[in-house]
PDB file of C-alpha atoms and ligand atoms in Angstrom:
ATOM      1  CA  MET A1226      11.507 -16.107 -23.493  1.00  0.00           C
ATOM      2  CA  PRO A1227      13.230 -13.686 -21.068  1.00  0.00           C
ATOM      3  CA  ASP A1228      12.441 -14.035 -17.344  1.00  0.00           C
ATOM      4  CA  ARG A1229       9.420 -12.073 -16.218  1.00  0.00           C
ATOM      5  CA  ARG A1230      10.111  -8.975 -14.173  1.00  0.00           C
ATOM      6  CA  THR A1231       9.310  -9.556 -10.499  1.00  0.00           C
ATOM      7  CA  ALA A1232       6.993  -7.387  -8.405  1.00  0.00           C
ATOM      8  CA  VAL A1233       6.592  -7.756  -4.627  1.00  0.00           C
ATOM      9  CA  VAL A1234       3.287  -6.571  -3.139  1.00  0.00           C
ATOM     10  CA  THR A1235       2.783  -6.201   0.616  1.00  0.00           C
ATOM     11  CA  GLY A1236      -0.682  -6.516   2.127  1.00  0.00           C
ATOM     12  CA  ALA A1237      -1.774  -8.648  -0.829  1.00  0.00           C
ATOM     13  CA  SER A1238      -4.345 -10.619   1.176  1.00  0.00           C
ATOM     14  CA  SER A1239      -7.078  -8.018   0.814  1.00  0.00           C
ATOM     15  CA  GLY A1240      -8.352  -4.858  -0.855  1.00  0.00           C
ATOM     16  CA  ILE A1241      -5.910  -2.700  -2.796  1.00  0.00           C
ATOM     17  CA  GLY A1242      -2.975  -5.096  -2.348  1.00  0.00           C
ATOM     18  CA  ALA A1243      -4.886  -8.083  -3.737  1.00  0.00           C
ATOM     19  CA  ALA A1244      -6.197  -6.015  -6.667  1.00  0.00           C
ATOM     20  CA  THR A1245      -2.675  -4.698  -7.332  1.00  0.00           C
ATOM     21  CA  ALA A1246      -1.251  -8.223  -7.355  1.00  0.00           C
ATOM     22  CA  ARG A1247      -3.879  -9.210  -9.938  1.00  0.00           C
ATOM     23  CA  ARG A1248      -3.210  -6.100 -11.999  1.00  0.00           C
ATOM     24  CA  LEU A1249       0.578  -6.527 -12.025  1.00  0.00           C
ATOM     25  CA  ALA A1250       0.145 -10.188 -12.973  1.00  0.00           C
ATOM     26  CA  ALA A1251      -2.030  -9.039 -15.889  1.00  0.00           C
ATOM     27  CA  GLU A1252       0.775  -6.627 -16.863  1.00  0.00           C
ATOM     28  CA  GLY A1253       3.095  -9.647 -17.156  1.00  0.00           C
ATOM     29  CA  PHE A1254       4.970  -9.462 -13.855  1.00  0.00           C
ATOM     30  CA  ALA A1255       5.870 -12.456 -11.749  1.00  0.00           C
ATOM     31  CA  VAL A1256       4.233 -11.422  -8.476  1.00  0.00           C
ATOM     32  CA  VAL A1257       5.301 -12.219  -4.926  1.00  0.00           C
ATOM     33  CA  LEU A1258       2.312 -11.750  -2.629  1.00  0.00           C
ATOM     34  CA  THR A1259       2.984 -11.068   1.035  1.00  0.00           C
ATOM     35  CA  ALA A1260       0.715 -10.516   4.052  1.00  0.00           C
ATOM     36  CA  ARG A1261       0.283 -12.119   7.466  1.00  0.00           C
ATOM     37  CA  ARG A1262      -2.664 -14.348   6.476  1.00  0.00           C
ATOM     38  CA  ALA A1263      -1.043 -17.172   4.535  1.00  0.00           C
ATOM     39  CA  GLU A1264      -4.170 -18.927   3.306  1.00  0.00           C
ATOM     40  CA  ARG A1265      -5.527 -15.789   1.612  1.00  0.00           C
ATOM     41  CA  ILE A1266      -2.355 -15.026  -0.345  1.00  0.00           C
ATOM     42  CA  GLU A1267      -1.876 -18.701  -1.219  1.00  0.00           C
ATOM     43  CA  LYS A1268      -5.385 -18.832  -2.692  1.00  0.00           C
ATOM     44  CA  LEU A1269      -4.837 -15.703  -4.769  1.00  0.00           C
ATOM     45  CA  ALA A1270      -1.353 -16.768  -5.895  1.00  0.00           C
ATOM     46  CA  ALA A1271      -2.835 -20.040  -7.173  1.00  0.00           C
ATOM     47  CA  GLU A1272      -5.147 -18.036  -9.470  1.00  0.00           C
ATOM     48  CA  LEU A1273      -2.345 -16.014 -11.069  1.00  0.00           C
ATOM     49  CA  PRO A1274      -0.063 -17.183 -13.910  1.00  0.00           C
ATOM     50  CA  ASP A1275       3.312 -16.757 -12.162  1.00  0.00           C
ATOM     51  CA  ALA A1276       2.873 -15.946  -8.502  1.00  0.00           C
ATOM     52  CA  GLU A1277       4.256 -16.933  -5.138  1.00  0.00           C
ATOM     53  CA  ALA A1278       2.779 -16.425  -1.676  1.00  0.00           C
ATOM     54  CA  TYR A1279       5.153 -15.594   1.178  1.00  0.00           C
ATOM     55  CA  PRO A1280       3.572 -14.971   4.608  1.00  0.00           C
ATOM     56  CA  LEU A1281       5.184 -11.913   6.172  1.00  0.00           C
ATOM     57  CA  ASP A1282       4.610  -9.297   8.852  1.00  0.00           C
ATOM     58  CA  VAL A1283       6.241  -6.107   7.540  1.00  0.00           C
ATOM     59  CA  THR A1284       6.813  -4.845  11.081  1.00  0.00           C
ATOM     60  CA  ASP A1285       9.033  -7.852  11.868  1.00  0.00           C
ATOM     61  CA  ARG A1286      12.473  -6.706  10.779  1.00  0.00           C
ATOM     62  CA  ALA A1287      14.112 -10.148  11.069  1.00  0.00           C
ATOM     63  CA  ALA A1288      11.326 -11.748   9.028  1.00  0.00           C
ATOM     64  CA  VAL A1289      11.634  -9.038   6.382  1.00  0.00           C
ATOM     65  CA  ASN A1290      15.397  -9.625   6.143  1.00  0.00           C
ATOM     66  CA  ALA A1291      14.804 -13.380   5.816  1.00  0.00           C
ATOM     67  CA  PHE A1292      12.339 -12.627   3.018  1.00  0.00           C
ATOM     68  CA  ALA A1293      14.975 -10.547   1.197  1.00  0.00           C
ATOM     69  CA  ASP A1294      17.414 -13.485   1.527  1.00  0.00           C
ATOM     70  CA  HIS A1295      14.753 -15.808   0.135  1.00  0.00           C
ATOM     71  CA  LEU A1296      14.262 -13.520  -2.898  1.00  0.00           C
ATOM     72  CA  ARG A1297      18.029 -13.319  -3.459  1.00  0.00           C
ATOM     73  CA  SER A1298      18.325 -17.104  -3.557  1.00  0.00           C
ATOM     74  CA  THR A1299      15.250 -17.757  -5.714  1.00  0.00           C
ATOM     75  CA  ARG A1300      14.931 -14.882  -8.221  1.00  0.00           C
ATOM     76  CA  PRO A1301      17.321 -13.462 -10.796  1.00  0.00           C
ATOM     77  CA  SER A1302      16.107  -9.945  -9.987  1.00  0.00           C
ATOM     78  CA  VAL A1303      13.406  -7.867  -8.302  1.00  0.00           C
ATOM     79  CA  GLU A1304      12.126  -4.846 -10.194  1.00  0.00           C
ATOM     80  CA  VAL A1305       9.109  -3.531  -8.268  1.00  0.00           C
ATOM     81  CA  LEU A1306       8.208  -3.194  -4.592  1.00  0.00           C
ATOM     82  CA  VAL A1307       4.675  -2.050  -3.759  1.00  0.00           C
ATOM     83  CA  ASN A1308       4.514  -0.942  -0.110  1.00  0.00           C
ATOM     84  CA  ASN A1309       0.788  -1.317   0.397  1.00  0.00           C
ATOM     85  CA  ALA A1310       0.409  -3.011   3.822  1.00  0.00           C
ATOM     86  CA  GLY A1311      -1.109  -0.542   6.244  1.00  0.00           C
ATOM     87  CA  GLY A1312      -4.261   0.768   7.747  1.00  0.00           C
ATOM     88  CA  ALA A1313      -5.994   2.842  10.394  1.00  0.00           C
ATOM     89  CA  LEU A1314      -7.038   2.123  13.983  1.00  0.00           C
ATOM     90  CA  GLY A1315      -9.771   4.212  15.570  1.00  0.00           C
ATOM     91  CA  THR A1316     -11.007   7.771  15.084  1.00  0.00           C
ATOM     92  CA  ASP A1317     -10.336   9.068  18.580  1.00  0.00           C
ATOM     93  CA  PRO A1318      -9.476  12.743  18.954  1.00  0.00           C
ATOM     94  CA  VAL A1319      -5.905  13.622  19.846  1.00  0.00           C
ATOM     95  CA  ALA A1320      -7.049  14.502  23.367  1.00  0.00           C
ATOM     96  CA  HIS A1321      -8.162  10.924  24.084  1.00  0.00           C
ATOM     97  CA  ALA A1322      -6.438   8.640  21.562  1.00  0.00           C
ATOM     98  CA  ASP A1323      -4.730   5.508  22.805  1.00  0.00           C
ATOM     99  CA  PRO A1324      -0.949   5.733  22.257  1.00  0.00           C
ATOM    100  CA  SER A1325      -0.857   2.006  21.529  1.00  0.00           C
ATOM    101  CA  ASP A1326      -3.083   2.606  18.469  1.00  0.00           C
ATOM    102  CA  TRP A1327      -0.747   5.364  17.301  1.00  0.00           C
ATOM    103  CA  ARG A1328       2.257   3.094  17.840  1.00  0.00           C
ATOM    104  CA  ALA A1329       0.642   0.254  15.857  1.00  0.00           C
ATOM    105  CA  MET A1330      -0.211   2.603  12.975  1.00  0.00           C
ATOM    106  CA  TYR A1331       3.320   4.007  12.929  1.00  0.00           C
ATOM    107  CA  GLU A1332       4.757   0.481  12.999  1.00  0.00           C
ATOM    108  CA  VAL A1333       2.909  -0.740   9.923  1.00  0.00           C
ATOM    109  CA  ASN A1334       2.468   2.433   7.832  1.00  0.00           C
ATOM    110  CA  VAL A1335       5.934   3.906   8.422  1.00  0.00           C
ATOM    111  CA  LEU A1336       8.373   1.334   9.798  1.00  0.00           C
ATOM    112  CA  GLY A1337       6.831  -1.384   7.616  1.00  0.00           C
ATOM    113  CA  VAL A1338       7.664   0.713   4.545  1.00  0.00           C
ATOM    114  CA  LEU A1339      11.141   1.398   5.912  1.00  0.00           C
ATOM    115  CA  ASN A1340      11.818  -2.295   6.657  1.00  0.00           C
ATOM    116  CA  MET A1341      10.709  -3.510   3.249  1.00  0.00           C
ATOM    117  CA  THR A1342      12.404  -0.725   1.315  1.00  0.00           C
ATOM    118  CA  GLN A1343      15.736  -1.105   3.114  1.00  0.00           C
ATOM    119  CA  ALA A1344      15.695  -4.883   2.687  1.00  0.00           C
ATOM    120  CA  LEU A1345      14.830  -4.860  -1.025  1.00  0.00           C
ATOM    121  CA  LEU A1346      16.697  -1.760  -2.172  1.00  0.00           C
ATOM    122  CA  PRO A1347      19.933  -3.624  -3.006  1.00  0.00           C
ATOM    123  CA  ALA A1348      17.999  -5.984  -5.317  1.00  0.00           C
ATOM    124  CA  LEU A1349      15.929  -3.169  -6.838  1.00  0.00           C
ATOM    125  CA  THR A1350      19.106  -1.191  -7.551  1.00  0.00           C
ATOM    126  CA  ALA A1351      20.935  -4.242  -8.913  1.00  0.00           C
ATOM    127  CA  SER A1352      18.073  -4.854 -11.365  1.00  0.00           C
ATOM    128  CA  GLY A1353      19.140  -1.656 -13.147  1.00  0.00           C
ATOM    129  CA  ASP A1354      15.506  -0.529 -13.398  1.00  0.00           C
ATOM    130  CA  GLY A1355      13.793  -0.649 -10.010  1.00  0.00           C
ATOM    131  CA  THR A1356      10.592   0.954  -8.756  1.00  0.00           C
ATOM    132  CA  VAL A1357       9.455   1.543  -5.179  1.00  0.00           C
ATOM    133  CA  VAL A1358       5.758   2.361  -4.763  1.00  0.00           C
ATOM    134  CA  VAL A1359       4.464   3.831  -1.517  1.00  0.00           C
ATOM    135  CA  LEU A1360       0.712   3.528  -1.020  1.00  0.00           C
ATOM    136  CA  SER A1361       0.172   6.516   1.244  1.00  0.00           C
ATOM    137  CA  SER A1362      -3.202   8.232   1.384  1.00  0.00           C
ATOM    138  CA  THR A1363      -4.794  11.646   1.111  1.00  0.00           C
ATOM    139  CA  ALA A1364      -4.373  11.372   4.909  1.00  0.00           C
ATOM    140  CA  GLY A1365      -0.673  11.847   4.138  1.00  0.00           C
ATOM    141  CA  HIS A1366      -1.407  15.251   2.622  1.00  0.00           C
ATOM    142  CA  GLY A1367      -4.014  16.837   4.855  1.00  0.00           C
ATOM    143  CA  THR A1368      -5.704  16.147   8.129  1.00  0.00           C
ATOM    144  CA  TYR A1369      -9.241  15.645   9.450  1.00  0.00           C
ATOM    145  CA  GLU A1370     -10.810  15.512  12.894  1.00  0.00           C
ATOM    146  CA  GLY A1371     -10.410  12.080  14.447  1.00  0.00           C
ATOM    147  CA  GLY A1372      -7.714  11.181  11.927  1.00  0.00           C
ATOM    148  CA  GLY A1373      -4.726  12.159  14.092  1.00  0.00           C
ATOM    149  CA  GLY A1374      -2.783   8.918  14.441  1.00  0.00           C
ATOM    150  CA  TYR A1375      -3.470   7.689  10.908  1.00  0.00           C
ATOM    151  CA  VAL A1376      -2.792  11.122   9.433  1.00  0.00           C
ATOM    152  CA  ALA A1377       0.500  11.326  11.327  1.00  0.00           C
ATOM    153  CA  ALA A1378       1.539   7.875  10.131  1.00  0.00           C
ATOM    154  CA  LYS A1379       0.597   8.507   6.486  1.00  0.00           C
ATOM    155  CA  HIS A1380       2.442  11.833   6.552  1.00  0.00           C
ATOM    156  CA  GLY A1381       5.395   9.668   7.628  1.00  0.00           C
ATOM    157  CA  ALA A1382       4.919   7.376   4.628  1.00  0.00           C
ATOM    158  CA  HIS A1383       4.754  10.427   2.340  1.00  0.00           C
ATOM    159  CA  VAL A1384       7.986  11.765   3.825  1.00  0.00           C
ATOM    160  CA  ILE A1385       9.742   8.432   3.214  1.00  0.00           C
ATOM    161  CA  ALA A1386       8.796   8.628  -0.476  1.00  0.00           C
ATOM    162  CA  GLU A1387       9.921  12.263  -0.827  1.00  0.00           C
ATOM    163  CA  THR A1388      13.199  11.733   1.028  1.00  0.00           C
ATOM    164  CA  LEU A1389      14.061   8.469  -0.687  1.00  0.00           C
ATOM    165  CA  ARG A1390      13.520  10.063  -4.109  1.00  0.00           C
ATOM    166  CA  LEU A1391      16.046  12.760  -3.246  1.00  0.00           C
ATOM    167  CA  GLU A1392      18.530  10.267  -1.826  1.00  0.00           C
ATOM    168  CA  LEU A1393      18.279   7.877  -4.807  1.00  0.00           C
ATOM    169  CA  CYS A1394      18.602  10.557  -7.488  1.00  0.00           C
ATOM    170  CA  GLY A1395      21.216   9.187  -9.896  1.00  0.00           C
ATOM    171  CA  GLU A1396      20.439   5.556  -9.035  1.00  0.00           C
ATOM    172  CA  PRO A1397      18.303   3.407 -11.372  1.00  0.00           C
ATOM    173  CA  VAL A1398      15.349   3.335  -8.962  1.00  0.00           C
ATOM    174  CA  ARG A1399      12.136   5.353  -9.209  1.00  0.00           C
ATOM    175  CA  VAL A1400      10.082   6.261  -6.142  1.00  0.00           C
ATOM    176  CA  LEU A1401       6.345   6.639  -6.747  1.00  0.00           C
ATOM    177  CA  GLU A1402       3.664   7.618  -4.282  1.00  0.00           C
ATOM    178  CA  ILE A1403      -0.002   6.837  -4.798  1.00  0.00           C
ATOM    179  CA  ALA A1404      -2.308   8.722  -2.411  1.00  0.00           C
ATOM    180  CA  PRO A1405      -5.911   7.509  -2.597  1.00  0.00           C
ATOM    181  CA  GLY A1406      -8.892   9.170  -0.979  1.00  0.00           C
ATOM    182  CA  MET A1407     -11.955   7.133  -0.046  1.00  0.00           C
ATOM    183  CA  VAL A1408     -11.664   3.548  -1.260  1.00  0.00           C
ATOM    184  CA  GLN A1409     -14.370   1.046  -0.360  1.00  0.00           C
ATOM    185  CA  THR A1410     -12.494  -2.134   0.467  1.00  0.00           C
ATOM    186  CA  GLU A1411     -13.747  -5.096   2.440  1.00  0.00           C
ATOM    187  CA  GLU A1412     -11.599  -4.567   5.495  1.00  0.00           C
ATOM    188  CA  PHE A1413     -10.143  -1.060   5.798  1.00  0.00           C
ATOM    189  CA  ALA A1414     -13.037   0.530   7.731  1.00  0.00           C
ATOM    190  CA  LEU A1415     -13.797  -2.735   9.524  1.00  0.00           C
ATOM    191  CA  THR A1416     -10.237  -2.833  10.881  1.00  0.00           C
ATOM    192  CA  ARG A1417     -10.423   0.849  11.819  1.00  0.00           C
ATOM    193  CA  PHE A1418     -13.618   0.213  13.830  1.00  0.00           C
ATOM    194  CA  ARG A1419     -12.375  -3.097  15.236  1.00  0.00           C
ATOM    195  CA  GLY A1420     -14.970  -5.274  13.538  1.00  0.00           C
ATOM    196  CA  ASP A1421     -17.990  -2.978  14.069  1.00  0.00           C
ATOM    197  CA  GLN A1422     -19.869  -3.525  10.770  1.00  0.00           C
ATOM    198  CA  GLU A1423     -22.367  -0.735  11.370  1.00  0.00           C
ATOM    199  CA  ARG A1424     -19.754   1.969  11.966  1.00  0.00           C
ATOM    200  CA  ALA A1425     -17.687   0.672   9.072  1.00  0.00           C
ATOM    201  CA  ALA A1426     -20.671   0.853   6.689  1.00  0.00           C
ATOM    202  CA  LYS A1427     -21.368   4.493   7.712  1.00  0.00           C
ATOM    203  CA  VAL A1428     -18.038   5.584   6.221  1.00  0.00           C
ATOM    204  CA  TYR A1429     -19.402   4.950   2.712  1.00  0.00           C
ATOM    205  CA  GLN A1430     -23.092   5.662   3.394  1.00  0.00           C
ATOM    206  CA  GLY A1431     -24.732   7.752   0.657  1.00  0.00           C
ATOM    207  CA  VAL A1432     -21.488   8.147  -1.306  1.00  0.00           C
ATOM    208  CA  ALA A1433     -22.478   7.415  -4.901  1.00  0.00           C
ATOM    209  CA  GLN A1434     -19.284   5.688  -5.952  1.00  0.00           C
ATOM    210  CA  PRO A1435     -16.317   5.461  -3.637  1.00  0.00           C
ATOM    211  CA  LEU A1436     -13.131   4.285  -5.354  1.00  0.00           C
ATOM    212  CA  THR A1437     -12.699   0.537  -5.626  1.00  0.00           C
ATOM    213  CA  ALA A1438      -9.531  -1.451  -4.957  1.00  0.00           C
ATOM    214  CA  GLU A1439      -9.358  -2.002  -8.729  1.00  0.00           C
ATOM    215  CA  ASP A1440      -9.415   1.768  -9.384  1.00  0.00           C
ATOM    216  CA  VAL A1441      -6.322   2.169  -7.205  1.00  0.00           C
ATOM    217  CA  ALA A1442      -4.637  -0.932  -8.646  1.00  0.00           C
ATOM    218  CA  ASP A1443      -5.208   0.615 -12.078  1.00  0.00           C
ATOM    219  CA  THR A1444      -3.183   3.684 -11.050  1.00  0.00           C
ATOM    220  CA  VAL A1445      -0.377   1.487  -9.664  1.00  0.00           C
ATOM    221  CA  GLY A1446      -0.354  -0.631 -12.835  1.00  0.00           C
ATOM    222  CA  TRP A1447      -0.236   2.497 -15.002  1.00  0.00           C
ATOM    223  CA  ALA A1448       2.452   4.253 -12.956  1.00  0.00           C
ATOM    224  CA  VAL A1449       4.877   1.308 -12.808  1.00  0.00           C
ATOM    225  CA  THR A1450       4.550   0.563 -16.528  1.00  0.00           C
ATOM    226  CA  ARG A1451       5.559   4.075 -17.682  1.00  0.00           C
ATOM    227  CA  PRO A1452       8.936   4.138 -19.456  1.00  0.00           C
ATOM    228  CA  SER A1453      11.834   3.841 -16.983  1.00  0.00           C
ATOM    229  CA  HIS A1454      12.816   7.510 -17.201  1.00  0.00           C
ATOM    230  CA  VAL A1455       9.284   8.669 -16.255  1.00  0.00           C
ATOM    231  CA  ASN A1456       8.822   9.005 -12.499  1.00  0.00           C
ATOM    232  CA  ILE A1457       5.241   9.586 -11.365  1.00  0.00           C
ATOM    233  CA  ASP A1458       6.222  11.331  -8.129  1.00  0.00           C
ATOM    234  CA  LEU A1459       2.769  11.575  -6.628  1.00  0.00           C
ATOM    235  CA  LEU A1460      -0.666  10.589  -7.790  1.00  0.00           C
ATOM    236  CA  VAL A1461      -3.632  11.778  -5.711  1.00  0.00           C
ATOM    237  CA  VAL A1462      -6.784   9.890  -6.626  1.00  0.00           C
ATOM    238  CA  ARG A1463     -10.208  10.445  -5.095  1.00  0.00           C
ATOM    239  CA  PRO A1464     -13.777   9.539  -6.000  1.00  0.00           C
ATOM    240  CA  ARG A1465     -15.676  12.344  -7.761  1.00  0.00           C
ATOM    241  CA  ALA A1466     -17.924  12.617  -4.706  1.00  0.00           C
ATOM    242  CA  GLN A1467     -14.985  13.503  -2.455  1.00  0.00           C
ATOM    243  CA  ALA A1468     -13.438  16.949  -2.967  1.00  0.00           C
ATOM    244  CA  SER A1469     -11.206  16.844   0.119  1.00  0.00           C
ATOM    245  CA  ASN A1470     -10.682  14.779   3.265  1.00  0.00           C
ATOM    246  CA  THR A1471     -13.575  16.665   4.870  1.00  0.00           C
ATOM    247  CA  LYS A1472     -15.840  17.447   1.881  1.00  0.00           C
ATOM    248  CA  VAL A1473     -17.788  14.373   0.770  1.00  0.00           C
ATOM    249  CA  HIS A1474     -21.088  14.474  -1.116  1.00  0.00           C
ATOM    250  CA  ARG A1475     -23.605  12.026   0.379  1.00  0.00           C
ATOM    251  CA  GLU A1476     -27.017  11.340  -1.129  1.00  0.00           C
ATOM    252  CA  GLY A1477     -30.127  10.830   0.973  1.00  0.00           C
TER     253      GLY A1477
HETATM  254  P1  NAP B 190      -7.270  -3.597   3.818  1.00  0.00           P
HETATM  255  O1  NAP B 190      -8.270  -4.232   2.930  1.00  0.00           O
HETATM  256  O2  NAP B 190      -7.550  -3.505   5.283  1.00  0.00           O
HETATM  257  O3  NAP B 190      -5.856  -4.296   3.562  1.00  0.00           O
HETATM  258  C1  NAP B 190      -4.754  -4.057   4.377  1.00  0.00           C
HETATM  259  C2  NAP B 190      -3.704  -5.071   4.011  1.00  0.00           C
HETATM  260  O4  NAP B 190      -2.537  -4.813   4.804  1.00  0.00           O
HETATM  261  C3  NAP B 190      -4.131  -6.486   4.291  1.00  0.00           C
HETATM  262  O5  NAP B 190      -3.744  -7.297   3.194  1.00  0.00           O
HETATM  263  C4  NAP B 190      -3.362  -6.875   5.544  1.00  0.00           C
HETATM  264  O6  NAP B 190      -3.070  -8.267   5.484  1.00  0.00           O
HETATM  265  C5  NAP B 190      -2.105  -6.049   5.354  1.00  0.00           C
HETATM  266  N1  NAP B 190      -1.392  -5.795   6.602  1.00  0.00           N
HETATM  267  C6  NAP B 190      -1.810  -5.117   7.684  1.00  0.00           C
HETATM  268  N2  NAP B 190      -0.862  -5.135   8.644  1.00  0.00           N
HETATM  269  C7  NAP B 190       0.182  -5.848   8.135  1.00  0.00           C
HETATM  270  C8  NAP B 190       1.454  -6.216   8.630  1.00  0.00           C
HETATM  271  N3  NAP B 190       1.861  -5.862   9.857  1.00  0.00           N
HETATM  272  N4  NAP B 190       2.283  -6.944   7.825  1.00  0.00           N
HETATM  273  C9  NAP B 190       1.887  -7.308   6.590  1.00  0.00           C
HETATM  274  N5  NAP B 190       0.695  -6.994   6.065  1.00  0.00           N
HETATM  275  C10 NAP B 190      -0.140  -6.269   6.835  1.00  0.00           C
HETATM  276  O7  NAP B 190      -6.996  -2.081   3.369  1.00  0.00           O
HETATM  277  P2  NAP B 190      -6.947  -1.388   1.936  1.00  0.00           P
HETATM  278  O8  NAP B 190      -8.107  -0.470   1.886  1.00  0.00           O
HETATM  279  O9  NAP B 190      -6.723  -2.361   0.851  1.00  0.00           O
HETATM  280  O10 NAP B 190      -5.650  -0.477   2.146  1.00  0.00           O
HETATM  281  C11 NAP B 190      -4.392  -0.796   1.592  1.00  0.00           C
HETATM  282  C12 NAP B 190      -3.459   0.391   1.795  1.00  0.00           C
HETATM  283  O11 NAP B 190      -4.027   1.565   1.237  1.00  0.00           O
HETATM  284  C13 NAP B 190      -3.185   0.717   3.261  1.00  0.00           C
HETATM  285  O12 NAP B 190      -1.849   1.172   3.399  1.00  0.00           O
HETATM  286  C14 NAP B 190      -4.156   1.855   3.539  1.00  0.00           C
HETATM  287  O13 NAP B 190      -3.729   2.660   4.612  1.00  0.00           O
HETATM  288  C15 NAP B 190      -4.126   2.582   2.211  1.00  0.00           C
HETATM  289  N6  NAP B 190      -5.292   3.394   1.919  1.00  0.00           N
HETATM  290  C16 NAP B 190      -6.557   2.908   2.034  1.00  0.00           C
HETATM  291  C17 NAP B 190      -7.640   3.739   1.761  1.00  0.00           C
HETATM  292  C18 NAP B 190      -9.078   3.285   1.904  1.00  0.00           C
HETATM  293  O14 NAP B 190      -9.980   4.150   1.969  1.00  0.00           O
HETATM  294  N7  NAP B 190      -9.383   2.011   1.930  1.00  0.00           N
HETATM  295  C19 NAP B 190      -7.419   5.058   1.353  1.00  0.00           C
HETATM  296  C20 NAP B 190      -6.111   5.503   1.225  1.00  0.00           C
HETATM  297  C21 NAP B 190      -5.065   4.674   1.502  1.00  0.00           C
HETATM  298  P3  NAP B 190      -2.928  -9.268   6.714  1.00  0.00           P
HETATM  299  O15 NAP B 190      -3.952  -8.842   7.733  1.00  0.00           O
HETATM  300  O16 NAP B 190      -3.201 -10.598   6.096  1.00  0.00           O
HETATM  301  O17 NAP B 190      -1.513  -9.106   7.166  1.00  0.00           O
END
């Protein structure tokens, strides 16, 4: 039997990343799960048929380079990189936002993608059929009040995908961007509101069916399994109850 194709997923300890790791495993990939919380990725990796957990902070350039070395010495090839690690901090207006929140969001959502993509691009190219996925957001395509720092960072992630696709044209590497709207995951809103359960719950209050992590993982699984010559440049996916970043139908 030929070796399985390898997919690396960042932020695989929770939400969309964990669901994507499961989905790519179901598609037959050997999956390398990365995130900062080792125990969570180790537990999930143990449930999957051919998976490895590698604790990693995507903002730590030296650690990311060491991870790329590890892959080079342990795997015949790497075919897919899913840049999913990211998130939002706060909803402060531009007039009052804390620059350290903006810096942290830029670090993970933009420089994290840059670090991982630069480190793995040689392996993805050498595979002869590589795919880079950038999990941006509808916040990368339009703004909303209180979204400033996150919106700025996700616009940065979107620009990486667009620019990289231009720069890699002619190379055997696709660049896909998945931009979800409202997804109800365990931790996204909780992280944004620094553990405040009540504020986090309000994000989804009255919304009939926000997207689930599995809905987004389904789009990633579909996009990366298209024939090699088919590049899904950008997929915007929202729940039916959300028509734009600022137009959400809430019941009750
Ligand atoms: P989540 O449940 O909060 O998961 C975020 C993941 O990122 C966690 O696994 C976390 O793991 C990891 N992470 C955070 N900082 C990291 C770092 N420095 N290094 C490595 N891993 C890091 O959020 P989610 O809802 O699944 O979101 C996943 C992605 O989709 C994010 O990029 C988010 O911005 C984007 N997105 C989310 C939504 C939404 O409504 N939920 C909508 C559009 C886009 P550790 O803490 O273990 O490191």
